[in-house]
Each structure stands twice: as C-alpha cells, then as structure tokens.
Amino acid sequence: MKKAMLAASLMAAGVTAAYAQSSVTLYGRLDGGLEYVNGLKDGHRFEAESGDWGTSLWGLKGTEDLGGGTQAVFRLEEGFTLQNGTVGGGSGQLFNRYALVGLSNNVWGTFEMGRSLFISNGVWDFDPFVQENWSSASLVRGRNWPQVSNSFNYQSPKFYGFDFAGQYALGNSTNFNGNSSAGTSSAISSTGRADGAQITYTGSFFEVRGIFDEIRDGNGQFSNLFAYSREYTAAVNLVFGPVKIQGAYQHLNANAVTDNGPTSGDHEWLGVTYQFTPAFALTGGGYHINVNRGGGNATLYEATGTYNLSKRTFLYVTGATVQNSSTANFSLFAEPPDNSAAFNTTSQTAIQNSQNPLPGHSQTGFFAGIDHSF
C-alpha cells in the first residue's frame, strides 16, 4: 500500500514538473559609435553616439508550459543610452519598449497585454536600412516607430503562408471610456487610442505585407499628420541568392488638422542589399515623401556597409543625405516639425533643440560603429 502511494506521489510530482517547465532568457544589444552631421541650423557636429544602427537595449523574456500546447509568456525590454547609461531612451521609464504578459498556443496564436511597440513598427522587416537612426522613420518624423501603452496584441500562427497580427491600445488611459487628456492642463494632447492590423504572406523567395494603423490624440482626433493620423502600408521583399530587394509605399492621412499643417502624405522607398561574402554586405537605397498644403517633398539617399566579426558582433558605416524642396525641412533624423504644437511645449525647448535643417536646405551625415548582441 505504501509503495502504491509512493508511486502515485512520484507520478503526480512528475506531472507537476512537466506542467511547470519554464525558461527565462536574458538578451540585449549594445550599439555605439561616432557620428558627423552637417546642415543643422547651427552648422555641424561631430560626437559619440549610441544607437545609430539600432537601439541599445536589454530585456527578459520567458515561457511557462501550461500543457496542451499552451504557454504563459512574458517580455520586459528597455532601451538605454550607451554613452551615459540613461535608461528609457532618456524618458526615465524602466521598460519603455515592452512590458507584456500573455498566453501562446500552437494552434490559436499568441495574445499579450501591456506596453509594446506599435504595430506600425512592422515595416522593420521591409526597411533596407532596418530602421537605423536614418531610415523609414526619418521622412515621416518618427510615425513608423512609436510605442503604445495599455495595449492588447494578437499574433496568429502561419496558415498556408499567411499570418495575421492585430493591436488595440488605450494609450495613456486605462479606461475604455476615458479621455486620456481629460483633467490635464498641458497644451499637448496626450496620446489616445491606437489600433491596427497587418497581414503577411511569405513565399519561397518573396514576402509581402499590408498594414493599416491609426493613432488618435487625447480627444480622439487625427490632428497631426506625423503624430495622430491613419497610415496605410504595402511592402515587399524579394530575395534572389545574395541579392535582396525591399520596397514599400505608405499613405498618411489626418482629417482634423487645425493649424494649417499637412493633412496628407505619400511616402515610398526602395533599397537593394548585396551579400558579397558571409561577412560583408552593402546596402543602397532611398526614401521619398511628398506632403500637401505646401509641406513640400524630400528625398533621402543612403548607403550602408556591414562587416561581421562573429555571429553576434559586427562593424558598420553609413552615409546619407536628405534633399528638401524649397518649403520642406525634413531631417536625416526622425525629427518632429519645428512648428508642431503636438510635439512642442510652451517653452519651445523642442524647437531650440531641433535637428531639422532650414527650409529648402539639405542635410548630410555619416556614422560608424560597432554592434554586439547577447
């Protein structure tokens, strides 16, 4: 009898252990280098820089097996400035990029909730310059890479080459019926609801993706083309041996602009990467934007070379220039417009620190550095 009870106890313990299998992974990226830019309002600069290739970050992610193909999942991730160790990309937030918990199932997909990158970041896979500091976010003034809080996220499994993702975020409010700007005295509308969906098809030598997303201000309006607007994206990757061709078209629309700013914009890009050797690759390409209401147009030309020292460490060098029409002042950086009330405080600090060139002027820069992942 005692032996039977002992065997039953061991079996129960074994089942418990199987259900409790879990893993936690520490990961991160360190990116640092040197940067030179001219065409700034105050001339030029040469400085040490962190995150020109990609954000320096660290994070934790993990799973717990719940049985039946279902897992509990979590992810915590923050960006930081390598040069001085400032966390949260200068915002002071601990986990400014991801703070998620959810469930994942092999058949039904993954559902997570918390803080996340916005779904518009899905262009990363189709950006020839992988959302470097000068890339697909530059000419849309950062519209392609925001984060959202209080979000609900779903990612499906692949089904005959297709997969689907959806996101709904409450913004700065935790209340489904709340107004995120209510009760504040700030002249800046806080970020309101944000949502979007994307569908992707992956074939043997190509990949296509469509994204629809929208970000509202604290009053629920689309009041700024580069901050609170709707965005439509169609993107494609083509791979032919060592050659990869990447392109996309985006349309932005904001129907509640009240400061005579632009209400519509068209943004497209094309780039080619050639993998000369397993270690060395070269990418060249360009981005173009045209906005209405006298906002003008701009073209950004860019080239990048990378050399892999190992599977986790590589060197890079990038050069780029942006050419503006007479009324445009787009920057290499994802810089907000100088006169945008949606971005600037009454002290005009953001305007004083702007990296935009003067209207009609060009801007050129180079950066080089080292990137290590762990």
C-alpha positions in Angstrom: 0.0 0.0 0.0 2.8 2.4 0.9 4.6 1.5 -2.3 1.5 2.3 -4.3 1.0 5.6 -2.5 4.7 6.5 -3.1 4.4 5.6 -6.8 1.3 7.7 -7.2 3.0 10.6 -5.4 6.0 10.4 -7.8 3.7 10.3 -10.8 1.9 13.4 -9.6 5.2 15.1 -9.0 6.3 14.2 -12.5 3.1 15.6 -14.0 3.5 18.8 -11.9 7.1 19.1 -13.1 6.1 18.6 -16.7 3.5 21.3 -16.5 5.8 23.7 -14.7 8.6 23.6 -17.2 9.7 27.1 -17.9 12.6 29.2 -19.3 13.8 32.8 -18.9 16.2 34.4 -21.4 18.3 37.5 -20.8 19.1 39.3 -24.1 20.3 42.6 -25.3 22.2 44.8 -27.8 25.0 47.3 -27.3 25.5 49.8 -30.1 28.0 52.7 -30.0 30.0 54.7 -32.5 30.8 58.2 -33.9 28.6 60.5 -35.9 29.1 63.6 -38.1 26.2 65.7 -39.4 26.2 69.0 -41.3 23.2 71.0 -42.5 22.0 71.6 -38.9 20.6 75.0 -38.1 23.7 75.8 -36.1 26.1 74.3 -38.6 27.6 70.8 -38.0 28.6 68.5 -35.2 30.9 65.5 -34.5 30.1 63.4 -31.5 30.0 60.0 -29.8 26.6 58.4 -30.4 24.6 55.4 -29.1 22.0 53.5 -31.1 22.7 54.8 -34.6 22.4 51.4 -36.1 19.9 50.1 -33.5 18.7 51.0 -30.0 20.9 49.8 -27.2 18.7 47.7 -25.1 18.3 44.8 -22.7 15.4 42.6 -21.9 14.0 39.4 -20.3 11.6 37.0 -22.0 10.2 33.7 -20.7 7.7 31.0 -21.0 5.9 28.5 -18.7 4.5 25.3 -20.2 0.8 25.1 -19.1 0.2 21.9 -21.1 -2.0 21.1 -24.1 0.3 23.2 -26.3 -0.3 26.4 -24.3 2.3 28.5 -22.6 2.3 31.6 -20.4 4.7 34.2 -21.9 6.2 37.5 -20.8 8.6 40.1 -22.1 10.3 43.0 -20.4 12.6 45.3 -22.5 14.1 48.8 -22.1 16.3 51.0 -24.3 19.2 52.9 -22.9 21.9 55.3 -24.0 25.2 53.5 -24.1 27.3 56.7 -23.6 25.9 57.6 -20.2 23.7 54.7 -19.2 20.5 56.7 -19.2 17.5 54.3 -19.2 14.3 54.5 -21.2 15.9 56.4 -24.1 16.1 59.4 -21.9 12.5 59.2 -20.7 13.3 57.5 -17.4 10.8 54.7 -18.0 12.2 51.3 -16.9 10.6 49.1 -19.5 9.9 51.7 -22.2 9.7 49.3 -25.1 8.0 46.1 -23.9 6.2 45.1 -20.7 3.9 42.3 -21.7 2.3 39.1 -20.3 0.1 36.7 -22.1 -0.7 33.2 -23.4 0.6 31.4 -26.5 -0.9 28.4 -28.2 0.5 26.4 -31.2 -2.9 26.4 -32.9 -4.6 29.6 -31.8 -1.7 32.0 -31.7 -0.4 34.5 -29.1 -2.3 37.1 -27.1 -0.4 39.6 -24.9 -1.2 42.8 -23.0 0.8 45.6 -21.6 3.2 48.1 -23.2 4.5 47.3 -26.7 6.0 48.7 -29.8 3.1 50.0 -32.1 2.1 47.8 -35.0 3.5 50.3 -37.5 6.9 49.0 -36.5 6.0 46.1 -38.7 7.8 48.0 -41.6 11.1 46.9 -39.9 11.2 43.7 -41.8 10.9 45.6 -45.1 13.2 48.5 -44.5 16.5 48.1 -46.3 18.2 50.0 -43.5 16.4 48.1 -40.8 15.1 51.2 -39.1 18.6 52.6 -38.4 18.6 56.1 -36.9 18.3 57.3 -40.6 15.7 55.1 -42.3 12.0 54.6 -42.9 11.1 56.7 -39.8 13.0 59.8 -40.9 10.8 61.4 -43.5 7.6 60.5 -41.6 9.1 62.2 -38.5 9.0 59.1 -36.3 5.5 58.0 -37.2 6.8 54.5 -38.0 8.3 53.6 -34.6 6.3 54.7 -31.6 5.4 52.7 -28.5 1.9 52.3 -27.0 0.7 51.6 -23.5 -2.3 49.6 -22.2 -2.3 47.5 -25.4 -3.8 44.2 -26.4 -1.9 42.3 -29.1 -2.6 39.2 -31.1 -0.3 37.3 -33.5 -1.6 34.3 -35.4 0.4 31.2 -36.4 1.3 30.8 -40.1 -1.5 29.2 -42.2 -0.6 28.3 -45.8 2.0 31.1 -45.8 -0.3 33.7 -44.3 -0.2 35.2 -40.8 -2.2 38.0 -39.2 -1.5 40.4 -36.3 -3.8 42.9 -34.6 -3.4 45.5 -31.9 -5.6 47.8 -29.8 -4.2 50.3 -27.3 -5.9 52.5 -24.9 -3.0 55.0 -24.9 -2.4 57.0 -21.7 -5.7 55.9 -20.2 -6.6 52.6 -18.6 -10.3 53.2 -19.1 -12.0 52.1 -22.3 -14.4 55.0 -21.9 -11.8 57.5 -20.7 -10.3 60.6 -22.4 -6.6 60.5 -22.0 -6.2 64.3 -22.0 -9.0 65.0 -19.6 -8.0 66.6 -16.3 -4.7 67.9 -17.6 -3.6 71.4 -18.1 -1.0 70.7 -20.8 -1.3 72.3 -24.2 -0.2 69.0 -25.7 -2.9 66.4 -26.3 -1.8 63.1 -24.8 -1.8 60.0 -27.0 -5.3 58.5 -27.2 -6.5 55.2 -28.7 -4.3 53.5 -31.2 -5.1 50.3 -33.2 -4.0 48.5 -36.3 -3.8 45.2 -38.2 -1.3 43.6 -40.5 -1.4 40.6 -42.9 1.7 38.9 -44.3 2.3 36.3 -46.9 5.6 34.5 -47.0 6.7 32.6 -50.1 9.9 30.8 -51.1 11.7 33.9 -52.5 9.4 36.8 -51.6 7.3 38.3 -48.7 4.5 40.8 -48.8 2.8 42.7 -46.0 -0.1 45.1 -45.7 -0.6 47.3 -42.6 -3.4 49.6 -41.6 -2.9 51.6 -38.4 -4.2 54.7 -36.6 -3.1 56.8 -33.7 -5.5 59.3 -32.2 -4.9 62.4 -30.0 -6.3 62.7 -26.5 -9.6 64.0 -28.0 -9.9 61.0 -30.3 -9.0 63.0 -33.4 -6.5 62.7 -36.2 -5.0 66.1 -35.7 -1.4 65.8 -36.8 -0.1 64.0 -39.9 3.1 62.8 -38.3 1.7 62.0 -34.8 -2.1 61.4 -34.8 -3.1 60.0 -38.1 -4.1 57.0 -40.2 -1.4 55.1 -42.1 -1.7 52.5 -44.9 1.3 50.5 -45.9 2.1 48.0 -48.6 5.6 46.4 -48.6 7.5 43.7 -50.3 10.8 41.7 -50.0 12.4 39.9 -52.9 15.3 37.5 -52.5 17.5 36.2 -55.4 20.5 34.5 -54.0 22.8 37.1 -52.5 20.5 40.0 -53.6 17.6 41.3 -51.5 15.3 44.0 -52.9 13.0 45.8 -50.4 10.3 48.4 -51.2 7.2 49.9 -49.7 4.5 52.6 -50.2 2.8 54.4 -47.4 -0.1 56.9 -47.3 -0.7 59.0 -44.3 -4.0 61.0 -43.6 -5.1 63.3 -40.9 -8.6 64.9 -41.3 -8.7 67.0 -38.2 -5.7 69.3 -38.6 -6.4 72.8 -37.4 -3.0 74.6 -37.6 -2.7 74.7 -41.4 -0.3 71.8 -41.3 -0.4 69.0 -43.9 -3.3 66.6 -43.9 -2.0 64.0 -46.5 1.4 62.5 -47.3 2.8 59.8 -49.6 6.0 58.0 -48.6 7.8 55.3 -50.6 11.2 53.7 -50.5 13.4 51.2 -52.4 16.6 49.5 -51.4 19.0 46.7 -52.5 21.3 44.7 -50.3 24.1 42.5 -51.8 25.8 39.9 -49.6 29.3 39.8 -51.1 30.6 37.3 -48.6 29.1 35.7 -45.4 30.8 38.6 -43.5 30.4 41.6 -45.8 27.2 43.2 -47.1 26.5 46.5 -48.8 23.1 48.3 -49.0 22.0 51.2 -51.1 18.6 52.9 -51.4 16.4 55.9 -51.0 13.2 57.3 -49.4 10.9 59.9 -50.8 8.0 61.9 -49.3 5.5 64.4 -50.6 3.0 66.2 -48.4 0.2 68.6 -49.2 -0.6 72.2 -48.0 2.8 73.5 -49.0 4.8 71.0 -46.9 6.9 70.2 -49.9 8.8 67.0 -50.6 12.1 65.4 -49.7 14.4 62.6 -50.8 16.8 60.7 -48.6 19.6 58.7 -50.2 21.6 56.3 -48.1 24.3 53.6 -48.2 25.5 51.2 -45.5 28.2 48.6 -45.3 28.4 46.0 -42.6 31.2 43.5 -41.7 30.5 40.6 -39.3 33.3 39.8 -36.8 31.2 37.0 -35.4 27.6 35.8 -35.3 26.9 38.4 -32.6 29.2 41.3 -33.4 29.6 43.5 -36.5 31.0 46.8 -37.6 29.0 49.3 -39.7 29.4 52.5 -41.6 26.5 54.6 -43.0 26.4 57.7 -45.1 23.2 59.6 -46.1 21.9 62.9 -47.4 18.4 64.4 -47.5 17.4 66.9 -50.2 14.5 69.2 -49.4 12.3 71.2 -51.8 12.0 74.9 -51.1 9.3 74.6 -48.4 10.4 71.4 -46.8 12.8 70.9 -43.8 12.9 67.1 -43.4 15.9 65.8 -41.5 18.0 62.6 -41.6 16.6 62.1 -38.1 13.0 61.3 -37.2 12.6 64.8 -36.1 9.2 66.5 -35.5 8.3 69.7 -37.4 9.5 72.8 -35.7 6.1 74.4 -35.6 4.1 71.4 -34.4 2.0 72.1 -31.3 1.5 68.3 -31.0 5.2 67.9 -30.1 6.4 71.2 -28.6 5.9 72.7 -25.1 5.2 76.3 -24.5 8.8 76.8 -23.6 9.7 75.9 -27.2 12.5 73.6 -25.9 11.9 71.1 -28.7 12.2 73.8 -31.3 15.5 75.1 -29.9 16.9 71.6 -29.9 15.6 70.7 -33.3 17.9 68.8 -35.7 15.9 69.9 -38.7 17.7 71.9 -41.5 16.4 75.2 -42.6 13.6 75.0 -45.2 14.9 74.2 -48.6 18.3 73.1 -47.3 20.0 69.7 -47.4 21.5 67.7 -44.6 24.3 65.2 -44.9 25.8 62.8 -42.3 28.0 59.8 -41.6 28.1 57.4 -38.7 30.3 54.3 -37.9 30.4 52.0 -35.0 30.1 48.5 -33.5 27.1 46.5 -32.6 27.1 43.5 -30.2 24.1 41.3 -29.3 23.8 38.8 -26.5 
